[in-house]
Amino acid sequence: DAETNKSWALGGQPGDTATSGRWERANPNGTAGGQVQPEDDHTAAPGVIAFITGQSAVGAQPEIGVVDGGPTSLITPAINTADLGAAQIDYWRWMTNTGGFFNGGSLVIAVSSDNGATWTPAENVTVGASQWQRARFNLSSLVGLSAQTKVRFQARPNTPYAQSVLEAGGDDFQVVRA
């Protein structure tokens, strides 16, 4: 869960050009009745913290704090998966991309076995659900397992203009032996 700071990289990565809506670790403030940005994290009580893009003020309009200007990345610290034999990544994600003049964009999940020097796509979420959804994939079928495994969640708006809605979130991330 995101309740404690485990040194995830929050935006500011090479290629990140978002001017708003950068990743944050926060107790989310729901917008549009929790349909654009979630009101709650995914973790059962007493958990309240999740990774979200662009924390908005309580009662803010849905277009406030959305991802604009380009992508923003959330990256795990290096995870040692070398001795697992086979591994799965299991997590809960939130993605909303409807509203405004343009479809808001996508949430792209990628993996690296070389500390982020190269990335292999794992999932490209293009249809928003406005709810927490469980996702998992077989890590060992995408990259070699190593002591330098990283996972990147990148929110990518379809347009650099502030005329679309894109919000993303992540919570309850784990690596499990497959």
mmCIF file of C-alpha atoms in Angstrom:
data_model
loop_
_atom_site.group_PDB
_atom_site.id
_atom_site.type_symbol
_atom_site.label_atom_id
_atom_site.label_comp_id
_atom_site.label_asym_id
_atom_site.label_seq_id
_atom_site.Cartn_x
_atom_site.Cartn_y
_atom_site.Cartn_z
ATOM 1 C CA ASP A 1 0.000 0.000 0.000
ATOM 2 C CA ALA A 2 1.071 3.621 -0.224
ATOM 3 C CA GLU A 3 0.643 4.336 3.501
ATOM 4 C CA THR A 4 4.397 4.603 4.089
ATOM 5 C CA ASN A 5 6.941 6.357 1.878
ATOM 6 C CA LYS A 6 8.982 3.675 0.142
ATOM 7 C CA SER A 7 10.909 6.082 -2.126
ATOM 8 C CA TRP A 8 8.862 5.781 -5.306
ATOM 9 C CA ALA A 9 9.847 8.382 -7.933
ATOM 10 C CA LEU A 10 6.950 10.817 -8.420
ATOM 11 C CA GLY A 11 7.223 12.640 -11.765
ATOM 12 C CA GLY A 12 10.208 14.584 -12.986
ATOM 13 C CA GLN A 13 11.572 11.605 -14.936
ATOM 14 C CA PRO A 14 13.216 11.857 -18.374
ATOM 15 C CA GLY A 15 10.444 12.554 -20.886
ATOM 16 C CA ASP A 16 7.973 13.835 -18.295
ATOM 17 C CA THR A 17 6.576 17.161 -19.467
ATOM 18 C CA ALA A 18 3.326 17.420 -17.479
ATOM 19 C CA THR A 19 2.557 20.976 -16.461
ATOM 20 C CA SER A 20 -0.181 19.851 -14.071
ATOM 21 C CA GLY A 21 -1.499 16.592 -12.676
ATOM 22 C CA ARG A 22 1.870 15.164 -11.658
ATOM 23 C CA TRP A 23 1.891 12.027 -9.504
ATOM 24 C CA GLU A 24 1.505 12.500 -5.740
ATOM 25 C CA ARG A 25 1.250 10.274 -2.697
ATOM 26 C CA ALA A 26 -1.846 11.588 -0.898
ATOM 27 C CA ASN A 27 -5.245 10.991 0.656
ATOM 28 C CA PRO A 28 -7.333 11.629 -2.495
ATOM 29 C CA ASN A 29 -10.008 14.320 -2.638
ATOM 30 C CA GLY A 30 -12.717 13.044 -4.958
ATOM 31 C CA THR A 31 -13.876 15.199 -7.838
ATOM 32 C CA ALA A 32 -17.228 14.899 -9.627
ATOM 33 C CA GLY A 33 -18.557 12.756 -6.801
ATOM 34 C CA GLY A 34 -15.507 10.487 -6.944
ATOM 35 C CA GLN A 35 -16.017 9.783 -10.653
ATOM 36 C CA VAL A 36 -12.938 11.636 -11.942
ATOM 37 C CA GLN A 37 -10.489 11.512 -9.047
ATOM 38 C CA PRO A 38 -11.255 8.883 -6.399
ATOM 39 C CA GLU A 39 -12.480 9.974 -2.987
ATOM 40 C CA ASP A 40 -10.784 7.050 -1.259
ATOM 41 C CA ASP A 41 -7.693 4.943 -1.721
ATOM 42 C CA HIS A 42 -8.095 1.220 -2.352
ATOM 43 C CA THR A 43 -6.526 -0.077 0.891
ATOM 44 C CA ALA A 44 -8.912 -1.257 3.594
ATOM 45 C CA ALA A 45 -9.220 0.957 6.700
ATOM 46 C CA PRO A 46 -7.255 2.365 8.360
ATOM 47 C CA GLY A 47 -5.478 2.991 5.014
ATOM 48 C CA VAL A 48 -6.150 6.351 3.347
ATOM 49 C CA ILE A 49 -3.124 7.044 1.103
ATOM 50 C CA ALA A 50 -2.732 6.224 -2.608
ATOM 51 C CA PHE A 51 -0.664 7.399 -5.551
ATOM 52 C CA ILE A 52 -2.787 9.782 -7.638
ATOM 53 C CA THR A 53 -2.267 12.346 -10.350
ATOM 54 C CA GLY A 54 -2.960 15.963 -9.455
ATOM 55 C CA GLN A 55 -4.496 16.212 -5.995
ATOM 56 C CA SER A 56 -7.434 18.607 -6.217
ATOM 57 C CA ALA A 57 -8.965 20.698 -3.457
ATOM 58 C CA VAL A 58 -12.134 19.408 -1.831
ATOM 59 C CA GLY A 59 -15.089 20.239 -4.084
ATOM 60 C CA ALA A 60 -12.918 21.257 -7.061
ATOM 61 C CA GLN A 61 -14.221 21.065 -10.617
ATOM 62 C CA PRO A 62 -13.246 17.832 -12.443
ATOM 63 C CA GLU A 63 -10.925 19.695 -14.842
ATOM 64 C CA ILE A 64 -8.731 21.015 -12.005
ATOM 65 C CA GLY A 65 -5.519 19.079 -11.365
ATOM 66 C CA VAL A 66 -5.826 16.760 -14.385
ATOM 67 C CA VAL A 67 -2.747 15.631 -16.335
ATOM 68 C CA ASP A 68 -1.905 18.336 -18.902
ATOM 69 C CA GLY A 69 1.120 19.293 -20.974
ATOM 70 C CA GLY A 70 2.527 15.802 -21.430
ATOM 71 C CA PRO A 71 3.210 12.581 -19.537
ATOM 72 C CA THR A 72 3.947 12.116 -15.836
ATOM 73 C CA SER A 73 5.596 8.983 -14.416
ATOM 74 C CA LEU A 74 5.420 7.048 -11.158
ATOM 75 C CA ILE A 75 8.282 4.552 -10.751
ATOM 76 C CA THR A 76 8.901 1.922 -8.094
ATOM 77 C CA PRO A 77 12.264 1.728 -6.386
ATOM 78 C CA ALA A 78 14.464 -1.162 -7.582
ATOM 79 C CA ILE A 79 12.958 -4.520 -6.597
ATOM 80 C CA ASN A 80 15.044 -7.677 -6.326
ATOM 81 C CA THR A 81 13.167 -10.338 -8.296
ATOM 82 C CA ALA A 82 16.259 -12.363 -9.273
ATOM 83 C CA ASP A 83 15.580 -15.323 -6.971
ATOM 84 C CA LEU A 84 11.826 -15.659 -7.546
ATOM 85 C CA GLY A 85 12.004 -18.021 -10.526
ATOM 86 C CA ALA A 86 8.777 -16.529 -11.867
ATOM 87 C CA ALA A 87 7.003 -13.398 -10.678
ATOM 88 C CA GLN A 88 3.762 -11.506 -11.108
ATOM 89 C CA ILE A 89 3.044 -7.831 -10.523
ATOM 90 C CA ASP A 90 -0.314 -7.351 -8.767
ATOM 91 C CA TYR A 91 -1.804 -3.897 -8.131
ATOM 92 C CA TRP A 92 -4.957 -1.787 -8.127
ATOM 93 C CA ARG A 93 -5.315 1.081 -10.582
ATOM 94 C CA TRP A 94 -7.669 3.980 -11.216
ATOM 95 C CA MET A 95 -7.997 5.721 -14.571
ATOM 96 C CA THR A 96 -10.508 8.269 -15.835
ATOM 97 C CA ASN A 97 -10.135 9.750 -19.299
ATOM 98 C CA THR A 98 -13.546 11.050 -20.281
ATOM 99 C CA GLY A 99 -14.673 14.643 -20.192
ATOM 100 C CA GLY A 100 -13.524 17.856 -21.788
ATOM 101 C CA PHE A 101 -13.176 18.277 -25.536
ATOM 102 C CA PHE A 102 -10.826 15.342 -26.148
ATOM 103 C CA ASN A 103 -10.488 11.784 -24.837
ATOM 104 C CA GLY A 104 -8.079 12.373 -21.999
ATOM 105 C CA GLY A 105 -5.391 9.800 -22.730
ATOM 106 C CA SER A 106 -4.049 6.568 -21.295
ATOM 107 C CA LEU A 107 -2.248 4.914 -18.408
ATOM 108 C CA VAL A 108 0.751 2.923 -19.635
ATOM 109 C CA ILE A 109 2.479 0.419 -17.368
ATOM 110 C CA ALA A 110 5.986 -0.706 -18.315
ATOM 111 C CA VAL A 111 8.707 -2.806 -16.672
ATOM 112 C CA SER A 112 12.485 -2.690 -16.618
ATOM 113 C CA SER A 113 15.087 -5.218 -15.522
ATOM 114 C CA ASP A 114 18.013 -2.787 -15.898
ATOM 115 C CA ASN A 115 17.151 -0.124 -13.312
ATOM 116 C CA GLY A 116 15.065 1.895 -15.790
ATOM 117 C CA ALA A 117 17.574 2.161 -18.656
ATOM 118 C CA THR A 118 15.075 0.428 -20.974
ATOM 119 C CA TRP A 119 11.334 -0.200 -20.604
ATOM 120 C CA THR A 120 9.067 -2.997 -21.899
ATOM 121 C CA PRO A 121 5.320 -2.243 -22.158
ATOM 122 C CA ALA A 122 3.123 -4.427 -19.910
ATOM 123 C CA GLU A 123 -0.295 -2.755 -20.123
ATOM 124 C CA ASN A 124 -1.872 0.175 -21.969
ATOM 125 C CA VAL A 125 -5.142 1.258 -20.342
ATOM 126 C CA THR A 126 -7.168 3.384 -22.754
ATOM 127 C CA VAL A 127 -10.693 2.915 -21.384
ATOM 128 C CA GLY A 128 -11.356 4.643 -18.080
ATOM 129 C CA ALA A 129 -13.494 2.981 -15.434
ATOM 130 C CA SER A 130 -13.767 5.601 -12.659
ATOM 131 C CA GLN A 131 -13.255 2.869 -10.073
ATOM 132 C CA TRP A 132 -10.400 0.899 -8.574
ATOM 133 C CA GLN A 133 -9.622 -2.110 -10.754
ATOM 134 C CA ARG A 134 -7.285 -4.971 -9.963
ATOM 135 C CA ALA A 135 -4.592 -5.690 -12.532
ATOM 136 C CA ARG A 136 -1.808 -8.223 -12.733
ATOM 137 C CA PHE A 137 0.665 -9.471 -15.259
ATOM 138 C CA ASN A 138 3.410 -12.046 -15.509
ATOM 139 C CA LEU A 139 6.655 -10.121 -15.052
ATOM 140 C CA SER A 140 8.912 -13.023 -16.010
ATOM 141 C CA SER A 141 7.266 -13.280 -19.444
ATOM 142 C CA LEU A 142 8.214 -9.660 -20.209
ATOM 143 C CA VAL A 143 11.729 -9.160 -18.822
ATOM 144 C CA GLY A 144 14.447 -11.179 -17.167
ATOM 145 C CA LEU A 145 14.187 -11.163 -13.393
ATOM 146 C CA SER A 146 16.968 -9.157 -11.768
ATOM 147 C CA ALA A 147 17.980 -7.208 -8.690
ATOM 148 C CA GLN A 148 17.202 -4.005 -10.614
ATOM 149 C CA THR A 149 13.540 -4.561 -11.573
ATOM 150 C CA LYS A 150 11.354 -1.444 -11.745
ATOM 151 C CA VAL A 151 7.738 -0.792 -12.740
ATOM 152 C CA ARG A 152 6.622 2.516 -14.283
ATOM 153 C CA PHE A 153 3.066 3.909 -14.323
ATOM 154 C CA GLN A 154 2.851 6.711 -16.871
ATOM 155 C CA ALA A 155 -0.244 8.877 -17.354
ATOM 156 C CA ARG A 156 -0.187 10.170 -20.950
ATOM 157 C CA PRO A 157 -2.663 12.823 -22.105
ATOM 158 C CA ASN A 158 -3.745 12.636 -25.752
ATOM 159 C CA THR A 159 -3.254 16.346 -26.195
ATOM 160 C CA PRO A 160 -0.910 18.832 -24.518
ATOM 161 C CA TYR A 161 -3.786 21.301 -24.159
ATOM 162 C CA ALA A 162 -5.916 21.815 -21.067
ATOM 163 C CA GLN A 163 -9.101 20.645 -22.789
ATOM 164 C CA SER A 164 -9.276 17.027 -21.680
ATOM 165 C CA VAL A 165 -9.637 15.038 -18.463
ATOM 166 C CA LEU A 166 -7.069 12.433 -17.395
ATOM 167 C CA GLU A 167 -6.698 11.230 -13.812
ATOM 168 C CA ALA A 168 -4.863 8.105 -12.669
ATOM 169 C CA GLY A 169 -4.142 6.304 -9.417
ATOM 170 C CA GLY A 170 -2.336 3.283 -8.056
ATOM 171 C CA ASP A 171 -2.470 1.417 -4.762
ATOM 172 C CA ASP A 172 -1.754 -1.929 -3.084
ATOM 173 C CA PHE A 173 1.177 -2.823 -5.339
ATOM 174 C CA GLN A 174 2.939 -6.133 -4.774
ATOM 175 C CA VAL A 175 5.322 -8.566 -6.425
ATOM 176 C CA VAL A 176 4.302 -12.189 -5.915
ATOM 177 C CA ARG A 177 5.973 -15.459 -6.795
ATOM 178 C CA ALA A 178 4.147 -16.912 -9.824
#
